[in-house]
Amino acid sequence: PGNVISYDNRRKIWALYWSIAQYGPIPFQKEECWLTAAICRAGAVSKISGGISPVVAAILKLWFCNDSFDCMKAGLVIKDPRGQHYRVYFNLAMILQDGGAHKLVFHIKGDAGTKMCMLCKNLLACETNELDDDGIVVVTGSAVFENELDMATDEDVLGTVARLRLKKEELSTGLFKTWQQAVGMNYEPCGLLFDRKLEAAHVMRPVSQYAHDPMHLLFVNGVWHTV
């Protein structure tokens, strides 16, 4: 909502929801199964170092790094209509986002990185000898078929994060910028993947939890329109 032709739409918001994976695909179609974790003004989020990423980290730390309440280790006691008590334990199964949100939450470069996919270790952007209509060098991928890909693990991505911390201290500004370009990730000390508390609690498994919203890929100027 707001004035869509204004240069600064102050009513734009970030909405973060959570649900339970075991509900399954049919209940997920119902709004009642998606519970609101946070509603944040985009203007306020833009003033935070790291943007929306530390907001997500703060929410996860309330659930999984809380001395008073840890739903992964201590669980949550609930009572059914008959008065029977149950203790339910939660862990972070997946983070469902589109490509734009993945870049902002995980601080990956995406298409702007030499390594454009966080999930693939050998998928790189490579220059060709071809020029487009504007005289710009055409870039292609180092792999075409899925069986050519060397898939990354959680440990691979977390290792990249750890090395980025070290390289930030070791390299000059120019060399560090090149390093970030090569690995396809931006160093953000306040970011979700760089959060020390979440790391110590082993909450984040960035590859296992990576869930891509297929709507843009398939329907919004995607495969469906093309084919």
CSV table of C-alpha atoms in Angstrom, one decimal:
chain,number,residue,atom,x,y,z
A,1,PRO,CA,0.0,0.0,0.0
A,2,GLY,CA,1.0,3.6,-0.5
A,3,ASN,CA,1.8,6.0,-3.3
A,4,VAL,CA,3.3,3.7,-5.9
A,5,ILE,CA,4.6,6.7,-8.0
A,6,SER,CA,6.4,8.3,-5.0
A,7,TYR,CA,10.2,8.1,-5.0
A,8,ASP,CA,10.1,6.9,-1.5
A,9,ASN,CA,7.2,4.5,-0.7
A,10,ARG,CA,7.2,4.6,3.1
A,11,ARG,CA,4.5,2.0,3.5
A,12,LYS,CA,6.5,-0.9,2.0
A,13,ILE,CA,7.0,-3.7,4.5
A,14,TRP,CA,8.9,-6.9,5.1
A,15,ALA,CA,6.7,-9.8,6.3
A,16,LEU,CA,8.3,-12.9,7.9
A,17,TYR,CA,6.2,-16.1,8.5
A,18,TRP,CA,6.8,-19.4,10.0
A,19,SER,CA,5.1,-22.8,9.9
A,20,ILE,CA,5.6,-26.5,10.6
A,21,ALA,CA,6.9,-28.6,7.8
A,22,GLN,CA,5.0,-31.7,8.9
A,23,TYR,CA,1.7,-29.9,8.0
A,24,GLY,CA,2.3,-30.9,4.4
A,25,PRO,CA,1.3,-29.2,1.1
A,26,ILE,CA,-2.5,-29.2,1.5
A,27,PRO,CA,-2.6,-27.3,4.9
A,28,PHE,CA,0.1,-25.0,3.5
A,29,GLN,CA,-2.5,-23.6,1.1
A,30,LYS,CA,-4.5,-22.2,4.1
A,31,GLU,CA,-3.5,-18.8,5.5
A,32,GLU,CA,-4.1,-20.1,9.0
A,33,CYS,CA,-1.1,-22.4,8.8
A,34,TRP,CA,1.3,-19.4,8.2
A,35,LEU,CA,2.0,-17.6,11.5
A,36,THR,CA,3.4,-14.1,11.5
A,37,ALA,CA,6.9,-13.9,13.0
A,38,ALA,CA,7.5,-10.2,12.2
A,39,ILE,CA,6.3,-7.2,10.2
A,40,CYS,CA,8.9,-4.6,9.6
A,41,ARG,CA,8.8,-1.3,7.8
A,42,ALA,CA,11.2,-1.5,4.8
A,43,GLY,CA,12.4,2.0,5.6
A,44,ALA,CA,13.4,1.0,9.1
A,45,VAL,CA,15.1,-2.2,7.9
A,46,SER,CA,17.2,-0.3,5.4
A,47,LYS,CA,18.8,1.6,8.3
A,48,ILE,CA,20.0,-1.6,9.9
A,49,SER,CA,23.6,-2.7,9.2
A,50,GLY,CA,23.1,-5.8,7.1
A,51,GLY,CA,19.5,-5.0,6.3
A,52,ILE,CA,16.9,-7.8,6.7
A,53,SER,CA,19.5,-10.5,7.4
A,54,PRO,CA,20.2,-9.5,11.1
A,55,VAL,CA,16.4,-9.2,11.6
A,56,VAL,CA,16.0,-12.9,10.6
A,57,ALA,CA,19.0,-13.7,12.8
A,58,ALA,CA,17.4,-11.9,15.8
A,59,ILE,CA,14.2,-13.9,15.4
A,60,LEU,CA,16.0,-17.2,15.2
A,61,LYS,CA,18.0,-16.4,18.3
A,62,LEU,CA,14.8,-15.8,20.2
A,63,TRP,CA,13.8,-19.4,19.4
A,64,PHE,CA,17.1,-21.3,19.4
A,65,CYS,CA,19.6,-19.3,21.4
A,66,ASN,CA,17.5,-18.2,24.3
A,67,ASP,CA,18.5,-19.0,27.9
A,68,SER,CA,14.9,-18.8,29.1
A,69,PHE,CA,13.4,-20.8,26.2
A,70,ASP,CA,15.0,-23.0,23.6
A,71,CYS,CA,12.5,-24.8,21.5
A,72,MET,CA,15.1,-27.1,20.0
A,73,LYS,CA,16.6,-28.4,23.2
A,74,ALA,CA,13.9,-27.9,25.8
A,75,GLY,CA,10.8,-28.1,23.6
A,76,LEU,CA,7.4,-26.6,24.1
A,77,VAL,CA,4.6,-28.1,26.2
A,78,ILE,CA,1.2,-28.0,24.6
A,79,LYS,CA,-2.2,-29.3,25.7
A,80,ASP,CA,-4.8,-30.8,23.5
A,81,PRO,CA,-8.6,-30.2,24.0
A,82,ARG,CA,-8.8,-33.3,26.2
A,83,GLY,CA,-6.2,-32.0,28.6
A,84,GLN,CA,-3.4,-34.3,27.4
A,85,HIS,CA,0.1,-32.7,27.5
A,86,TYR,CA,2.7,-33.1,24.9
A,87,ARG,CA,6.2,-31.8,24.6
A,88,VAL,CA,7.1,-30.7,21.0
A,89,TYR,CA,10.6,-30.0,19.8
A,90,PHE,CA,11.4,-27.7,16.8
A,91,ASN,CA,14.4,-27.2,14.6
A,92,LEU,CA,14.9,-25.0,11.6
A,93,ALA,CA,14.1,-27.2,8.6
A,94,MET,CA,14.1,-24.7,5.7
A,95,ILE,CA,14.1,-21.0,4.8
A,96,LEU,CA,11.7,-20.4,1.9
A,97,GLN,CA,12.6,-17.4,-0.3
A,98,ASP,CA,12.9,-16.2,-3.8
A,99,GLY,CA,16.2,-15.3,-5.4
A,100,GLY,CA,16.1,-11.7,-4.3
A,101,ALA,CA,15.5,-12.6,-0.7
A,102,HIS,CA,18.2,-15.2,-0.7
A,103,LYS,CA,20.7,-12.5,-1.7
A,104,LEU,CA,19.6,-10.1,1.0
A,105,VAL,CA,19.2,-12.7,3.8
A,106,PHE,CA,22.3,-14.9,3.1
A,107,HIS,CA,24.4,-12.1,1.5
A,108,ILE,CA,25.2,-14.1,-1.6
A,109,LYS,CA,26.0,-12.2,-4.8
A,110,GLY,CA,23.9,-14.4,-7.0
A,111,ASP,CA,24.2,-13.4,-10.7
A,112,ALA,CA,26.7,-10.7,-9.8
A,113,GLY,CA,29.2,-13.2,-8.5
A,114,THR,CA,31.8,-15.3,-10.4
A,115,LYS,CA,30.4,-18.2,-8.4
A,116,MET,CA,26.7,-17.4,-8.9
A,117,CYS,CA,25.1,-20.3,-7.1
A,118,MET,CA,25.7,-21.0,-3.4
A,119,LEU,CA,24.7,-24.7,-3.9
A,120,CYS,CA,27.2,-25.5,-6.7
A,121,LYS,CA,31.0,-25.5,-6.1
A,122,ASN,CA,32.0,-25.6,-9.8
A,123,LEU,CA,29.3,-23.4,-11.5
A,124,LEU,CA,31.1,-20.3,-12.5
A,125,ALA,CA,30.5,-17.3,-14.8
A,126,CYS,CA,32.9,-17.5,-17.8
A,127,GLU,CA,33.5,-14.9,-20.4
A,128,THR,CA,33.2,-16.0,-24.1
A,129,ASN,CA,34.5,-14.5,-27.3
A,130,GLU,CA,31.0,-13.3,-28.3
A,131,LEU,CA,29.6,-9.8,-27.9
A,132,ASP,CA,26.0,-8.9,-27.5
A,133,ASP,CA,24.2,-6.1,-29.4
A,134,ASP,CA,25.6,-3.5,-27.0
A,135,GLY,CA,29.2,-4.7,-27.5
A,136,ILE,CA,29.3,-6.3,-24.0
A,137,VAL,CA,31.1,-9.6,-23.7
A,138,VAL,CA,28.7,-12.5,-23.3
A,139,VAL,CA,29.0,-14.6,-20.2
A,140,THR,CA,28.1,-18.2,-20.0
A,141,GLY,CA,28.2,-20.9,-17.3
A,142,SER,CA,30.9,-23.4,-16.7
A,143,ALA,CA,28.4,-26.3,-16.6
A,144,VAL,CA,25.1,-26.9,-18.5
A,145,PHE,CA,23.8,-30.2,-17.2
A,146,GLU,CA,22.9,-31.2,-13.6
A,147,ASN,CA,25.2,-34.2,-13.7
A,148,GLU,CA,28.2,-31.9,-14.3
A,149,LEU,CA,27.6,-30.0,-11.1
A,150,ASP,CA,29.7,-30.6,-7.9
A,151,MET,CA,27.2,-29.8,-5.2
A,152,ALA,CA,28.2,-28.0,-2.1
A,153,THR,CA,27.5,-29.1,1.5
A,154,ASP,CA,26.6,-27.2,4.6
A,155,GLU,CA,30.2,-27.5,5.7
A,156,ASP,CA,31.4,-26.0,2.4
A,157,VAL,CA,29.3,-22.9,2.7
A,158,LEU,CA,30.1,-22.4,6.4
A,159,GLY,CA,33.8,-22.9,5.5
A,160,THR,CA,33.5,-20.0,3.0
A,161,VAL,CA,31.9,-17.9,5.8
A,162,ALA,CA,34.8,-18.7,8.1
A,163,ARG,CA,37.4,-17.9,5.4
A,164,LEU,CA,35.7,-14.6,4.6
A,165,ARG,CA,36.1,-13.5,8.3
A,166,LEU,CA,39.9,-14.3,8.1
A,167,LYS,CA,40.4,-12.7,4.7
A,168,LYS,CA,38.7,-9.5,5.8
A,169,GLU,CA,41.6,-9.1,8.3
A,170,GLU,CA,44.4,-10.3,6.0
A,171,LEU,CA,43.7,-8.7,2.6
A,172,SER,CA,43.6,-5.2,1.3
A,173,THR,CA,40.3,-3.6,0.4
A,174,GLY,CA,40.8,-4.2,-3.3
A,175,LEU,CA,41.9,-7.8,-2.9
A,176,PHE,CA,39.1,-8.6,-0.5
A,177,LYS,CA,36.6,-7.2,-2.9
A,178,THR,CA,38.0,-9.6,-5.6
A,179,TRP,CA,37.9,-12.5,-3.1
A,180,GLN,CA,34.2,-11.8,-2.4
A,181,GLN,CA,33.5,-11.7,-6.1
A,182,ALA,CA,35.2,-15.1,-6.6
A,183,VAL,CA,33.4,-16.9,-3.8
A,184,GLY,CA,30.0,-15.2,-4.6
A,185,MET,CA,29.4,-14.0,-1.1
A,186,ASN,CA,29.6,-10.6,0.6
A,187,TYR,CA,31.1,-10.3,4.1
A,188,GLU,CA,28.5,-8.9,6.5
A,189,PRO,CA,29.5,-9.2,10.2
A,190,CYS,CA,25.8,-8.6,11.2
A,191,GLY,CA,24.4,-11.1,8.7
A,192,LEU,CA,22.6,-14.3,9.4
A,193,LEU,CA,25.3,-16.7,8.3
A,194,PHE,CA,28.0,-14.7,10.1
A,195,ASP,CA,26.1,-14.7,13.5
A,196,ARG,CA,28.4,-16.2,16.2
A,197,LYS,CA,25.5,-17.3,18.5
A,198,LEU,CA,23.6,-19.2,15.7
A,199,GLU,CA,26.9,-20.7,14.6
A,200,ALA,CA,27.7,-21.9,18.2
A,201,ALA,CA,24.2,-23.4,18.5
A,202,HIS,CA,24.5,-25.2,15.1
A,203,VAL,CA,21.2,-23.7,14.0
A,204,MET,CA,22.2,-22.8,10.5
A,205,ARG,CA,22.7,-25.4,7.8
A,206,PRO,CA,22.6,-23.1,4.7
A,207,VAL,CA,22.5,-25.8,2.0
A,208,SER,CA,20.1,-28.2,3.8
A,209,GLN,CA,17.8,-25.3,4.7
A,210,TYR,CA,17.9,-23.6,1.3
A,211,ALA,CA,14.4,-23.7,-0.2
A,212,HIS,CA,13.7,-21.7,-3.4
A,213,ASP,CA,10.2,-20.3,-4.1
A,214,PRO,CA,9.6,-21.5,-7.7
A,215,MET,CA,7.0,-18.9,-8.5
A,216,HIS,CA,9.3,-16.5,-10.3
A,217,LEU,CA,11.3,-19.2,-12.1
A,218,LEU,CA,8.1,-20.9,-13.4
A,219,PHE,CA,5.4,-18.3,-13.8
A,220,VAL,CA,6.5,-14.6,-13.3
A,221,ASN,CA,8.4,-14.0,-16.6
A,222,GLY,CA,9.8,-17.5,-16.3
A,223,VAL,CA,9.6,-20.9,-18.0
A,224,TRP,CA,5.8,-20.9,-18.4
A,225,HIS,CA,5.8,-17.6,-20.3
A,226,THR,CA,8.7,-18.7,-22.5
A,227,VAL,CA,7.5,-22.2,-23.4
